[in-house]
Amino acid sequence: MRLYFVFQEIWIGLRRNLTMTISLVITVAIAMALFGTGMLLKKQVDSSKTYWYDRVNVSIYLCAKTSSNQACGKKEATQKQREDLIATLKELPEVAEVDYETKGEAFERFKELFANTPGMIAAVKEGDIPDSLRVRLVDPSNYASVISASKNTPGVDQIVNERELLEKLFRILGGLQWAALFIALIQVFAAVLLVGNTVRLSAFSRRRETNIMRLVGASNMYIQLPFILEGAIAGLLGGVIAALLLVGSKLLLIDRLQESLQFATQLTWTQVAGVIIFSMAVGVLLCAGASFLTLRRYLKI
């Protein structure tokens, strides 16, 4: 009978404040979806950093006939200049390996990297990318000596540190992650206010039943339980909707970013499921906790 009474009170409370409950579910869904999206972006960025930072090179592009660098003019790097530079780089303790990449090899690698963007491939012809030296470092963060040894060296057109390019990209993705989390925080605040208002309205509409329960000796926990479960159910419904939104975020945002930015690592559905479960748990606990605190204060008054 007690269990039946609790569920009956939950149904009455949800039905009486239907519009407020719907608003709460939608707010929780949006908040948890943004929170989960921020977590997914963080996982993608962290896994990509781990993968790429261990594989970044310093690319030293050699002078070609098409070079725009004034130091090159229309001269092409000679074999002796290239061999001298390779020997100099190999003497550096920071250098693990130096690979020479011809124009043809560079063009083939370019086509592999941008296989999903035919427009980029169509805009570049074989020979547009000059010969280069790809320098692999012992410690990818220790690249200053390589740049110093290569700068202003005969036959060198341009030096590109891939780590710096990746750091700019990851900063942009990190900004998107924090923006999603910031908006989620605002939505969470709105959800807490909605929970408080919904619980107060529900408690006020059932104040007669609450007073009778007090008179017959019902404990505060027994009185509070239906209201707390109402909040938990609203949070759970919001979490279910957020789970659907997170699946869409994985398919329409994260996977497309992975394809467009050529990330070598991809989020697994196991990772997404973990984020979904965590987001749903946060939504339920958030609403149940806000209900408990609001009702406790209301009952004291």
Backbone as numpy.savetxt, mean C-alpha at the origin, in Angstrom:
# Nx Ny Nz CAx CAy CAz Cx Cy Cz
-34.24 -18.59 27.41 -35.06 -17.39 27.41 -34.20 -16.13 27.41
-33.10 -16.17 28.18 -32.23 -15.00 28.22 -31.61 -14.74 26.84
-31.16 -15.80 26.17 -30.57 -15.65 24.85 -31.60 -15.12 23.86
-32.83 -15.64 23.96 -33.91 -15.18 23.07 -34.18 -13.70 23.31
-34.17 -13.28 24.57 -34.42 -11.88 24.90 -33.33 -10.98 24.30
-32.08 -11.42 24.42 -30.96 -10.62 23.90 -31.10 -10.42 22.40
-31.36 -11.51 21.67 -31.50 -11.41 20.21 -32.73 -10.58 19.82
-33.78 -10.69 20.59 -34.98 -9.89 20.34 -34.68 -8.40 20.49
-33.93 -8.06 21.53 -33.58 -6.67 21.76 -32.65 -6.14 20.65
-31.76 -6.99 20.18 -30.88 -6.59 19.07 -31.69 -6.28 17.83
-32.64 -7.14 17.50 -33.48 -6.95 16.31 -34.30 -5.67 16.45
-34.85 -5.44 17.63 -35.66 -4.23 17.85 -34.80 -2.98 17.69
-33.60 -3.02 18.26 -32.72 -1.86 18.16 -32.30 -1.56 16.73
-31.95 -2.59 15.96 -31.54 -2.39 14.57 -32.71 -1.89 13.72
-33.91 -2.38 14.00 -35.08 -2.00 13.22 -35.51 -0.58 13.52
-35.46 -0.18 14.79 -35.89 1.15 15.18 -34.98 2.24 14.61
-33.69 1.95 14.55 -32.71 2.95 14.08 -32.09 2.49 12.75
-32.96 2.11 11.82 -32.49 1.50 10.57 -31.60 2.45 9.77
-32.04 3.71 9.63 -31.25 4.65 8.81 -29.89 4.93 9.45
-29.87 5.07 10.78 -28.60 5.28 11.47 -27.70 4.06 11.34
-28.30 2.88 11.41 -27.51 1.65 11.28 -26.91 1.54 9.88
-27.71 1.87 8.87 -27.20 1.83 7.48 -26.05 2.82 7.31
-26.23 4.03 7.86 -25.16 5.03 7.78 -23.90 4.54 8.46
-24.06 3.88 9.60 -22.91 3.35 10.34 -22.21 2.26 9.55
-22.98 1.35 8.96 -22.40 0.26 8.17 -21.60 0.81 7.00
-22.16 1.80 6.30 -21.46 2.39 5.14 -20.18 3.10 5.58
-20.28 3.86 6.69 -19.09 4.58 7.18 -17.99 3.61 7.59
-18.36 2.55 8.31 -17.37 1.54 8.72 -16.77 0.85 7.49
-17.62 0.56 6.51 -17.14 -0.11 5.30 -16.09 0.73 4.58
-16.38 2.03 4.43 -15.43 2.92 3.74 -14.14 3.05 4.54
-14.30 3.23 5.88 -13.12 3.39 6.74 -12.22 2.16 6.68
-12.82 0.97 6.81 -12.03 -0.26 6.82 -11.44 -0.56 5.43
-12.17 -0.18 4.37 -11.65 -0.39 3.01 -10.42 0.49 2.77
-10.49 1.75 3.20 -9.34 2.64 3.05 -8.18 2.19 3.93
-8.49 1.77 5.14 -7.47 1.26 6.06 -6.80 0.02 5.46
-7.59 -0.90 4.94 -7.05 -2.11 4.32 -6.25 -1.80 3.07
-6.72 -0.83 2.25 -5.97 -0.45 1.05 -4.61 0.11 1.40
-4.57 0.93 2.46 -3.29 1.45 2.93 -2.34 0.34 3.35
-2.89 -0.68 4.02 -2.06 -1.82 4.44 -1.58 -2.62 3.23
-2.46 -2.80 2.23 -2.05 -3.53 1.02 -0.94 -2.79 0.29
-1.08 -1.46 0.18 -0.04 -0.67 -0.48 1.28 -0.78 0.28
1.21 -0.77 1.61 2.43 -0.89 2.42 3.10 -2.25 2.18
2.29 -3.31 2.14 2.85 -4.64 1.89 3.49 -4.70 0.51
2.84 -4.09 -0.50 3.39 -4.10 -1.85 4.70 -3.33 -1.91
4.72 -2.16 -1.28 5.94 -1.34 -1.29 7.07 -2.03 -0.55
6.78 -2.60 0.62 7.83 -3.25 1.41 8.42 -4.46 0.69
7.54 -5.28 0.10 8.05 -6.46 -0.62 8.84 -6.06 -1.86
8.40 -5.00 -2.54 9.11 -4.53 -3.74 10.46 -3.93 -3.37
10.48 -3.19 -2.25 11.77 -2.63 -1.80 12.77 -3.75 -1.52
12.31 -4.76 -0.79 13.20 -5.87 -0.44 13.75 -6.54 -1.69
12.89 -6.69 -2.71 13.31 -7.36 -3.94 14.27 -6.48 -4.74
13.86 -5.23 -4.98 14.60 -4.39 -5.92 15.89 -3.83 -5.33
15.91 -3.46 -4.05 17.10 -2.85 -3.49 18.29 -3.81 -3.48
18.01 -5.10 -3.50 19.10 -6.08 -3.58 19.58 -6.30 -5.01
18.85 -5.73 -5.97 19.19 -5.98 -7.37 19.50 -4.71 -8.17
19.49 -3.55 -7.51 19.72 -2.31 -8.25 21.17 -2.21 -8.70
21.34 -1.54 -9.82 22.66 -1.31 -10.39 22.88 0.18 -10.55
24.15 0.52 -10.77 24.48 1.84 -11.29 24.74 1.65 -12.78
23.94 2.30 -13.61 24.09 2.17 -15.07 24.93 3.32 -15.59
26.01 2.98 -16.28 26.89 3.99 -16.87 26.74 3.89 -18.39
26.10 4.89 -18.97 25.87 4.90 -20.42 27.07 5.52 -21.12
27.55 4.81 -22.12 28.73 5.26 -22.85 28.36 6.17 -24.00
29.32 6.97 -24.42 29.07 7.92 -25.50 28.71 7.18 -26.80
27.74 7.70 -27.49 27.34 7.17 -28.80 27.24 8.34 -29.77
27.07 8.03 -31.05 26.99 9.08 -32.07 25.76 9.97 -31.87
24.74 9.42 -31.18 23.51 10.19 -30.95 23.53 10.90 -29.60
24.64 10.86 -28.86 24.70 11.45 -27.52 24.46 12.95 -27.57
23.69 13.44 -26.60 23.43 14.87 -26.50 24.42 15.55 -25.57
25.17 14.77 -24.83 26.14 15.31 -23.89 27.24 16.04 -24.65
27.54 17.28 -24.21 28.55 18.08 -24.89 29.94 17.44 -24.78
30.15 16.70 -23.68 31.45 16.04 -23.51 31.67 14.95 -24.55
30.56 14.42 -25.09 30.67 13.36 -26.10 30.72 13.93 -27.50
29.90 14.96 -27.73 29.79 15.47 -29.09 29.22 14.41 -29.99
29.87 14.18 -31.10 29.44 13.12 -32.02 30.39 11.92 -31.95
31.20 11.89 -30.92 32.17 10.81 -30.78 31.54 9.62 -30.07
31.99 8.45 -30.44 31.53 7.23 -29.80 32.66 6.68 -28.93
32.29 6.13 -27.76 33.29 5.60 -26.84 34.11 4.50 -27.52
35.41 4.58 -27.35 36.29 3.58 -27.95 36.37 2.34 -27.06
36.85 1.27 -27.63 37.00 0.03 -26.87 38.00 0.20 -25.73
39.07 0.99 -25.97 40.08 1.21 -24.93 39.48 1.99 -23.76
38.68 3.03 -24.07 38.04 3.80 -23.00 37.14 2.90 -22.16
36.40 2.04 -22.84 35.48 1.14 -22.15 36.25 0.16 -21.26
37.33 -0.43 -21.79 38.11 -1.41 -21.02 38.80 -0.75 -19.84
39.31 0.50 -20.03 39.95 1.21 -18.92 38.94 1.50 -17.81
37.73 1.88 -18.19 36.70 2.19 -17.19 36.29 0.92 -16.43
36.16 -0.19 -17.15 35.81 -1.46 -16.50 36.89 -1.86 -15.51
38.15 -1.70 -15.90 39.26 -2.05 -15.00 39.25 -1.17 -13.75
38.99 0.13 -13.95 38.94 1.05 -12.81 37.83 0.68 -11.83
36.67 0.34 -12.39 35.52 0.00 -11.54 35.74 -1.31 -10.78
36.35 -2.27 -11.44 36.57 -3.58 -10.80 37.55 -3.49 -9.64
38.41 -2.44 -9.64 39.36 -2.27 -8.54 38.69 -1.72 -7.28
37.50 -1.15 -7.43 36.80 -0.57 -6.27 36.26 -1.68 -5.38
36.46 -1.60 -4.06 35.95 -2.65 -3.15 34.42 -2.68 -3.07
33.77 -1.57 -3.42 32.29 -1.51 -3.35 31.62 -2.25 -4.50
32.40 -2.56 -5.56 31.84 -3.15 -6.77 31.90 -4.67 -6.69
30.74 -5.31 -6.92 30.69 -6.77 -6.92 30.89 -7.33 -8.33
30.35 -6.61 -9.32 30.40 -7.14 -10.70 30.15 -6.00 -11.67
30.79 -6.07 -12.84 30.58 -5.09 -13.91 30.24 -5.85 -15.18
29.07 -5.55 -15.76 28.63 -6.20 -17.00 28.53 -5.16 -18.11
29.03 -5.55 -19.26 28.93 -4.69 -20.44 27.69 -5.08 -21.22
26.85 -4.11 -21.54 25.60 -4.37 -22.26 25.62 -3.60 -23.59
25.50 -4.32 -24.69 25.52 -3.69 -26.01 24.17 -3.04 -26.31
24.10 -2.30 -27.40 22.85 -1.66 -27.80 21.76 -2.68 -28.05
22.13 -3.78 -28.72 21.14 -4.82 -29.02 20.61 -5.47 -27.76
21.50 -5.77 -26.80 21.07 -6.37 -25.54 20.21 -5.40 -24.73
20.57 -4.12 -24.77 19.79 -3.12 -24.05 18.38 -3.00 -24.62
18.28 -3.07 -25.94 16.97 -2.97 -26.58 16.10 -4.18 -26.26
16.70 -5.36 -26.23 15.95 -6.57 -25.89 15.46 -6.52 -24.44
16.28 -6.02 -23.54 15.88 -5.90 -22.13 14.78 -4.86 -21.98
14.87 -3.80 -22.77 13.84 -2.76 -22.74 12.49 -3.34 -23.19
12.51 -4.17 -24.21 11.26 -4.78 -24.70 10.66 -5.72 -23.66
11.51 -6.42 -22.92 11.01 -7.32 -21.86 10.39 -6.53 -20.72
11.05 -5.43 -20.33 10.55 -4.62 -19.22 9.22 -3.97 -19.54
9.04 -3.53 -20.79 7.83 -2.81 -21.17 6.96 -3.63 -22.12
6.95 -4.94 -21.88 6.14 -5.83 -22.73 4.65 -5.51 -22.64
4.20 -4.95 -21.51 2.78 -4.63 -21.33 2.41 -3.24 -21.84
3.38 -2.48 -22.33 3.11 -1.14 -22.86 3.67 -1.03 -24.28
2.91 -1.48 -25.28 3.39 -1.47 -26.66 3.74 -0.08 -27.17
3.08 0.95 -26.63 3.37 2.32 -27.06 4.81 2.72 -26.78
5.32 2.30 -25.64 6.72 2.61 -25.29 7.68 1.91 -26.23
7.39 0.66 -26.54 8.27 -0.12 -27.42 8.27 0.49 -28.83
7.09 0.92 -29.28 6.98 1.49 -30.63 7.75 2.80 -30.75
7.90 3.52 -29.62 8.56 4.83 -29.66 10.08 4.72 -29.64
10.62 3.52 -29.37 12.07 3.34 -29.26 12.54 2.35 -30.32
13.61 2.72 -31.01 14.19 1.84 -32.02 15.51 1.27 -31.51
15.90 0.15 -32.09 17.18 -0.45 -31.72 18.32 0.50 -32.09
19.17 0.76 -31.13 20.25 1.73 -31.33 20.02 3.03 -30.59
18.74 3.29 -30.20 18.46 4.51 -29.44 19.05 4.43 -28.04
19.11 3.23 -27.49 19.70 3.05 -26.15 21.17 2.71 -26.34
22.08 3.54 -25.84 23.51 3.31 -26.09 24.07 2.14 -25.29
25.31 1.77 -25.63 26.02 0.76 -24.84 26.13 1.26 -23.40
26.19 0.33 -22.47 26.29 0.74 -21.07 27.04 -0.30 -20.25
27.49 0.14 -19.10 28.08 -0.74 -18.10 27.10 -0.80 -16.93
26.72 -2.02 -16.55 25.81 -2.20 -15.43 26.64 -2.68 -14.24
26.74 -1.82 -13.24 27.62 -2.05 -12.10 26.77 -2.55 -10.92
27.03 -3.78 -10.49 26.35 -4.33 -9.31 27.23 -4.09 -8.09
26.61 -3.57 -7.03 27.34 -3.17 -5.84 27.25 -4.22 -4.74
28.26 -4.25 -3.89 28.22 -5.13 -2.71 27.13 -4.64 -1.77
27.08 -3.33 -1.54 26.03 -2.69 -0.74 25.35 -1.65 -1.63
24.07 -1.87 -2.01 23.41 -0.96 -2.95 23.35 0.49 -2.48
23.47 0.72 -1.17 23.41 2.10 -0.67 24.76 2.81 -0.78
25.82 2.06 -1.07 27.17 2.64 -1.13 27.58 2.80 -2.59
27.05 3.81 -3.23 27.28 4.00 -4.67 28.08 5.26 -4.99
28.40 6.07 -3.98 29.05 7.36 -4.23 30.41 7.19 -4.91
31.20 6.18 -4.48 32.54 6.01 -5.04 32.48 5.61 -6.51
31.45 4.83 -6.90 31.31 4.41 -8.30 31.00 5.62 -9.17
30.10 6.47 -8.70 29.76 7.68 -9.46 30.97 8.60 -9.55
31.70 8.73 -8.45 32.88 9.60 -8.44 33.95 9.10 -9.41
34.12 7.77 -9.46 35.15 7.21 -10.35 34.76 7.29 -11.82
33.46 7.35 -12.11 33.00 7.35 -13.50 32.75 8.75 -14.04
32.50 9.69 -13.14 32.14 11.04 -13.58 33.32 11.71 -14.28
32.98 12.41 -15.37 33.99 13.14 -16.16 35.07 12.23 -16.73
34.75 10.94 -16.86 35.69 9.99 -17.46 35.47 9.97 -18.97
36.54 9.95 -19.79 36.36 9.90 -21.26 35.52 8.70 -21.67
34.57 8.96 -22.55 33.73 7.90 -23.07 32.42 7.72 -22.31
32.26 8.43 -21.18 31.04 8.30 -20.37 30.07 9.43 -20.73
28.83 9.03 -21.04 27.80 10.00 -21.40 26.93 10.34 -20.19
26.41 9.33 -19.51 25.46 9.57 -18.43 25.56 8.47 -17.39
25.37 8.84 -16.11 25.39 7.87 -15.01 24.02 7.90 -14.34
23.40 6.73 -14.22 22.07 6.63 -13.62 22.13 5.68 -12.44
21.79 6.21 -11.27 21.71 5.36 -10.08 20.26 4.88 -9.93
20.03 3.61 -10.16 18.67 3.08 -10.16 18.02 3.16 -8.77
18.83 3.13 -7.72 18.27 3.20 -6.37 17.57 4.54 -6.15
18.17 5.63 -6.64 17.54 6.94 -6.48 16.20 7.01 -7.20
16.13 6.40 -8.39 14.87 6.38 -9.14 13.81 5.58 -8.38
14.22 4.44 -7.82 13.28 3.60 -7.08 12.80 4.30 -5.81
13.70 5.03 -5.14 13.31 5.72 -3.91 12.25 6.78 -4.20
12.36 7.48 -5.33 11.34 8.46 -5.70 10.00 7.77 -5.93
10.04 6.64 -6.61 8.81 5.89 -6.88 8.17 5.40 -5.58
8.99 4.84 -4.69 8.45 4.32 -3.44 7.95 5.44 -2.53
8.55 6.64 -2.64 8.04 7.78 -1.87 6.63 8.16 -2.33
6.40 8.09 -3.65 5.07 8.39 -4.18 4.06 7.37 -3.68
4.43 6.09 -3.75 3.53 5.04 -3.28 3.31 5.14 -1.77
4.37 5.51 -1.05 4.21 5.72 0.39 3.26 6.86 0.70
3.31 7.91 -0.14 2.37 9.03 0.02 0.93 8.59 -0.19
0.71 7.73 -1.20 -0.64 7.19 -1.43 -1.10 6.37 -0.23
-0.19 5.59 0.32 -0.53 4.76 1.48 -0.96 5.63 2.67
-0.17 6.67 2.97 -0.50 7.51 4.12 -1.76 8.33 3.87
-2.00 8.72 2.62 -3.24 9.44 2.30 -4.45 8.55 2.58
-4.37 7.27 2.17 -5.47 6.34 2.42 -5.68 6.14 3.92
-4.60 6.02 4.68 -4.72 5.83 6.12 -5.26 7.08 6.82
-4.88 8.26 6.32 -5.37 9.52 6.92 -6.88 9.66 6.71
-7.34 9.37 5.48 -8.78 9.44 5.20 -9.51 8.38 6.01
-8.89 7.20 6.16 -9.50 6.14 6.97 -9.65 6.59 8.42
-8.66 7.32 8.94 -8.73 7.81 10.32 -9.90 8.77 10.50
-10.11 9.63 9.51 -11.26 10.55 9.57 -12.56 9.76 9.57
-12.63 8.74 8.71 -13.84 7.91 8.65 -14.05 7.13 9.95
-12.98 6.68 10.57 -13.09 5.98 11.85 -13.66 6.91 12.91
-13.19 8.15 12.93 -13.71 9.14 13.88 -15.21 9.35 13.66
-15.60 9.46 12.38 -17.02 9.62 12.06 -17.82 8.38 12.49
-17.22 7.20 12.32 -17.91 5.96 12.71 -18.12 5.92 14.22
-17.12 6.35 14.99 -17.26 6.37 16.46 -18.39 7.30 16.88
-18.46 8.48 16.25 -19.55 9.42 16.57 -20.91 8.82 16.22
-20.98 8.16 15.06 -22.24 7.54 14.66 -22.65 6.42 15.62
-21.68 5.63 16.05 -21.97 4.56 17.01 -22.54 5.16 18.29
-21.89 6.23 18.78 -22.36 6.87 20.01 -23.78 7.38 19.88
-24.07 8.05 18.76 -25.43 8.58 18.55 -26.45 7.47 18.42
-26.08 6.41 17.67 -27.00 5.29 17.48 -27.32 4.60 18.80
-26.31 4.38 19.62 -26.52 3.71 20.91 -27.34 4.58 21.84
-27.07 5.88 21.87 -27.86 6.77 22.74 -29.32 6.80 22.33
-29.57 6.88 21.02 -30.96 6.87 20.54 -31.66 5.56 20.88
-30.92 4.47 20.68 -31.51 3.16 20.97 -31.78 3.00 22.46
-30.84 3.45 23.29 -31.03 3.35 24.74 -32.17 4.24 25.21
-32.28 5.44 24.62 -33.35 6.35 25.01 -34.72 5.78 24.63
-34.83 5.16 23.45 -36.10 4.59 23.01 -36.51 3.38 23.85
-35.53 2.77 24.53 -35.82 1.58 25.34 -35.56 1.83 26.83
-35.67 3.10 27.23 -35.37 3.44 28.62 -36.35 2.78 29.59
-37.63 2.61 29.16 -38.62 1.97 30.05 -38.23 0.53 30.34
-37.86 -0.23 29.28 -37.43 -1.62 29.46 -36.17 -1.71 30.32
-35.26 -0.73 30.10 -34.00 -0.73 30.87 -34.27 -0.51 32.35
-35.17 0.42 32.67 -35.50 0.69 34.08 -36.15 -0.52 34.74
-37.02 -1.23 34.00 -37.66 -2.43 34.54 -36.61 -3.49 34.82
-35.66 -3.65 33.89 -34.59 -4.64 34.08 -33.74 -4.30 35.30
-33.50 -3.03 35.54 -32.75 -2.63 36.73 -33.51 -2.99 38.01
-34.83 -2.75 37.98 -35.66 -3.01 39.16 -35.71 -4.49 39.53
-35.64 -5.35 38.50 -35.70 -6.79 38.78 -34.31 -7.38 39.04
-33.29 -6.52 39.09 -31.96 -6.96 39.49 -31.04 -7.39 38.36
-31.33 -7.00 37.10 -30.44 -7.35 35.98 -29.11 -6.62 36.13
-28.05 -7.29 35.80 -26.72 -6.68 35.89 -26.52 -5.68 34.74
-25.57 -4.76 34.93 -25.27 -3.78 33.90 -24.80 -4.45 32.61
-24.02 -5.52 32.74 -23.52 -6.22 31.57 -24.66 -6.83 30.76
-25.66 -7.37 31.48 -26.80 -7.97 30.79 -27.63 -6.90 30.07
-27.71 -5.71 30.67 -28.43 -4.60 30.05 -27.66 -4.08 28.84
-26.35 -4.03 28.96 -25.52 -3.46 27.90 -25.34 -4.42 26.72
-25.43 -5.72 26.97 -25.09 -6.71 25.95 -25.82 -6.52 24.62
-27.15 -6.32 24.59 -27.83 -6.14 23.29 -27.29 -4.94 22.51
-26.99 -3.84 23.22 -26.50 -2.64 22.54 -25.09 -2.88 21.98
-24.26 -3.55 22.77 -22.89 -3.84 22.30 -22.93 -4.75 21.08
-23.81 -5.75 21.11 -23.92 -6.67 19.97 -24.49 -5.97 18.74
-25.37 -4.99 18.95 -25.87 -4.20 17.81 -24.71 -3.50 17.10
-23.83 -2.87 17.90 -22.66 -2.22 17.32 -21.74 -3.20 16.63
-21.54 -4.37 17.27 -20.67 -5.39 16.68 -21.22 -5.91 15.36
-22.55 -6.10 15.30 -23.18 -6.58 14.05 -23.03 -5.53 12.95
-23.25 -4.26 13.31 -23.06 -3.19 12.31 -21.62 -3.15 11.82
-20.67 -3.32 12.76 -19.26 -3.35 12.37 -18.93 -4.53 11.49
-19.55 -5.68 11.80 -19.32 -6.89 10.99 -19.86 -6.72 9.57
-21.07 -6.14 9.47 -21.64 -5.89 8.13 -20.77 -4.92 7.34
-20.29 -3.87 8.03 -19.37 -2.94 7.37 -18.09 -3.62 6.95
-17.59 -4.54 7.80 -16.38 -5.28 7.47 -16.55 -6.19 6.26
-17.74 -6.80 6.12 -18.02 -7.67 4.97 -18.00 -6.84 3.68
-18.64 -5.66 3.73 -18.64 -4.78 2.55 -17.21 -4.31 2.26
-16.47 -3.98 3.32 -15.07 -3.57 3.15 -14.24 -4.68 2.52
-14.52 -5.94 2.88 -13.80 -7.08 2.29 -14.01 -7.13 0.78
-15.25 -6.90 0.35 -15.53 -6.88 -1.10 -14.80 -5.72 -1.77
-14.77 -4.57 -1.10 -14.06 -3.41 -1.66 -12.55 -3.67 -1.74
-12.01 -4.39 -0.75 -10.58 -4.70 -0.76 -10.21 -5.68 -1.87
-11.12 -6.62 -2.15 -10.89 -7.52 -3.29 -10.84 -6.71 -4.58
-11.78 -5.76 -4.71 -11.76 -4.87 -5.88 -10.51 -4.01 -5.91
-10.04 -3.55 -4.74 -8.82 -2.75 -4.68 -7.61 -3.56 -5.13
-7.58 -4.83 -4.74 -6.48 -5.72 -5.18 -6.48 -5.89 -6.69
-7.66 -6.12 -7.27 -7.76 -6.40 -8.71 -7.60 -5.14 -9.55
-8.19 -4.02 -9.10 -8.25 -2.82 -9.93 -7.15 -1.81 -9.64
-6.55 -1.87 -8.44 -5.52 -0.89 -8.09 -4.15 -1.54 -7.93
-4.02 -2.47 -6.99 -2.71 -3.04 -6.67 -2.14 -3.81 -7.85
-2.97 -4.67 -8.47 -2.48 -5.48 -9.60 -2.13 -4.61 -10.79
-2.91 -3.56 -11.02 -2.60 -2.67 -12.15 -1.34 -1.87 -11.88
-1.12 -1.47 -10.63 0.14 -0.82 -10.28 1.31 -1.76 -10.52
1.11 -3.02 -10.14 2.16 -4.02 -10.33 2.52 -4.18 -11.80
1.50 -4.19 -12.66 1.74 -4.33 -14.10 2.36 -3.07 -14.69
1.84 -1.90 -14.30 2.30 -0.64 -14.89 3.72 -0.29 -14.46
4.03 -0.55 -13.18 5.34 -0.16 -12.64 6.35 -1.29 -12.69
5.95 -2.43 -13.27 6.87 -3.55 -13.46 7.45 -4.07 -12.14
6.61 -4.13 -11.10 7.07 -4.75 -9.85 7.27 -6.24 -10.08
8.38 -6.76 -9.57 8.65 -8.18 -9.75 7.88 -9.02 -8.74
7.46 -8.38 -7.64 6.72 -9.10 -6.61 5.24 -8.73 -6.70
4.39 -9.69 -6.39 2.95 -9.47 -6.45 2.31 -9.95 -5.15
1.35 -9.18 -4.66 0.66 -9.58 -3.44 -0.13 -10.86 -3.67
-0.02 -11.76 -2.73 -0.76 -13.02 -2.83 -2.14 -12.85 -2.20
-3.05 -13.75 -2.55 -4.38 -13.71 -1.97 -4.33 -14.06 -0.49
-3.31 -14.78 -0.06 -3.15 -15.07 1.37 -2.88 -13.78 2.15
-2.02 -12.92 1.59 -1.76 -11.62 2.23 -3.01 -10.76 2.25
-3.76 -10.77 1.13 -4.99 -9.98 1.07 -6.00 -10.50 2.09
-6.11 -11.83 2.22 -7.05 -12.43 3.18 -6.67 -12.02 4.60
-5.36 -11.97 4.89 -4.92 -11.54 6.22 -5.32 -10.10 6.52
-5.17 -9.21 5.52 -5.57 -7.81 5.68 -7.08 -7.71 5.86
-7.85 -8.50 5.10 -9.32 -8.47 5.20 -9.77 -8.90 6.60
-9.21 -10.01 7.09 -9.59 -10.50 8.43 -9.24 -9.46 9.49
-8.06 -8.87 9.39 -7.65 -7.86 10.37 -8.57 -6.64 10.31
-8.92 -6.18 9.09 -9.79 -5.02 8.94 -11.18 -5.29 9.50
-11.71 -6.49 9.25 -13.02 -6.85 9.79 -13.00 -6.89 11.31
-11.93 -7.44 11.87 -11.80 -7.51 13.33 -11.73 -6.10 13.93
-10.99 -5.20 13.27 -10.90 -3.82 13.75 -12.28 -3.15 13.70
-13.03 -3.38 12.61 -14.36 -2.79 12.49 -15.30 -3.26 13.58
-15.30 -4.57 13.87 -16.18 -5.13 14.90 -15.78 -4.59 16.28
-14.49 -4.63 16.61 -14.02 -4.16 17.91 -14.25 -2.67 18.08
-14.08 -1.92 17.00 -14.29 -0.47 17.05 -15.74 -0.14 17.43
-16.68 -0.77 16.73 -18.10 -0.49 16.99 -18.54 -1.03 18.35
-18.10 -2.24 18.70 -18.47 -2.82 20.00 -17.87 -2.00 21.14
-16.61 -1.60 21.00 -15.98 -0.80 22.04 -16.62 0.56 22.20
-16.94 1.23 21.07 -17.60 2.53 21.14 -18.99 2.40 21.78
-19.71 1.32 21.47 -21.02 1.07 22.08 -20.90 0.89 23.58
-19.92 0.11 24.00 -19.72 -0.16 25.43 -19.43 1.13 26.20
-18.50 1.94 25.67 -18.11 3.16 26.38 -19.25 4.18 26.41
-19.97 4.31 25.29 -21.09 5.26 25.24 -22.20 4.85 26.18
-22.57 3.58 26.16 -23.68 3.09 26.99 -23.31 3.13 28.47
-22.06 2.87 28.78 -21.64 2.88 30.18 -21.83 4.28 30.76
-21.45 5.30 29.98 -21.62 6.68 30.42 -23.09 7.04 30.50
-23.88 6.57 29.53 -25.32 6.88 29.48 -26.04 6.27 30.67
-25.70 5.02 31.02 -26.36 4.35 32.14 -26.03 5.01 33.47
-24.81 5.55 33.58 -24.45 6.26 34.81 -25.31 7.52 34.97
-25.52 8.20 33.83 -26.34 9.41 33.88 -27.79 9.07 34.22
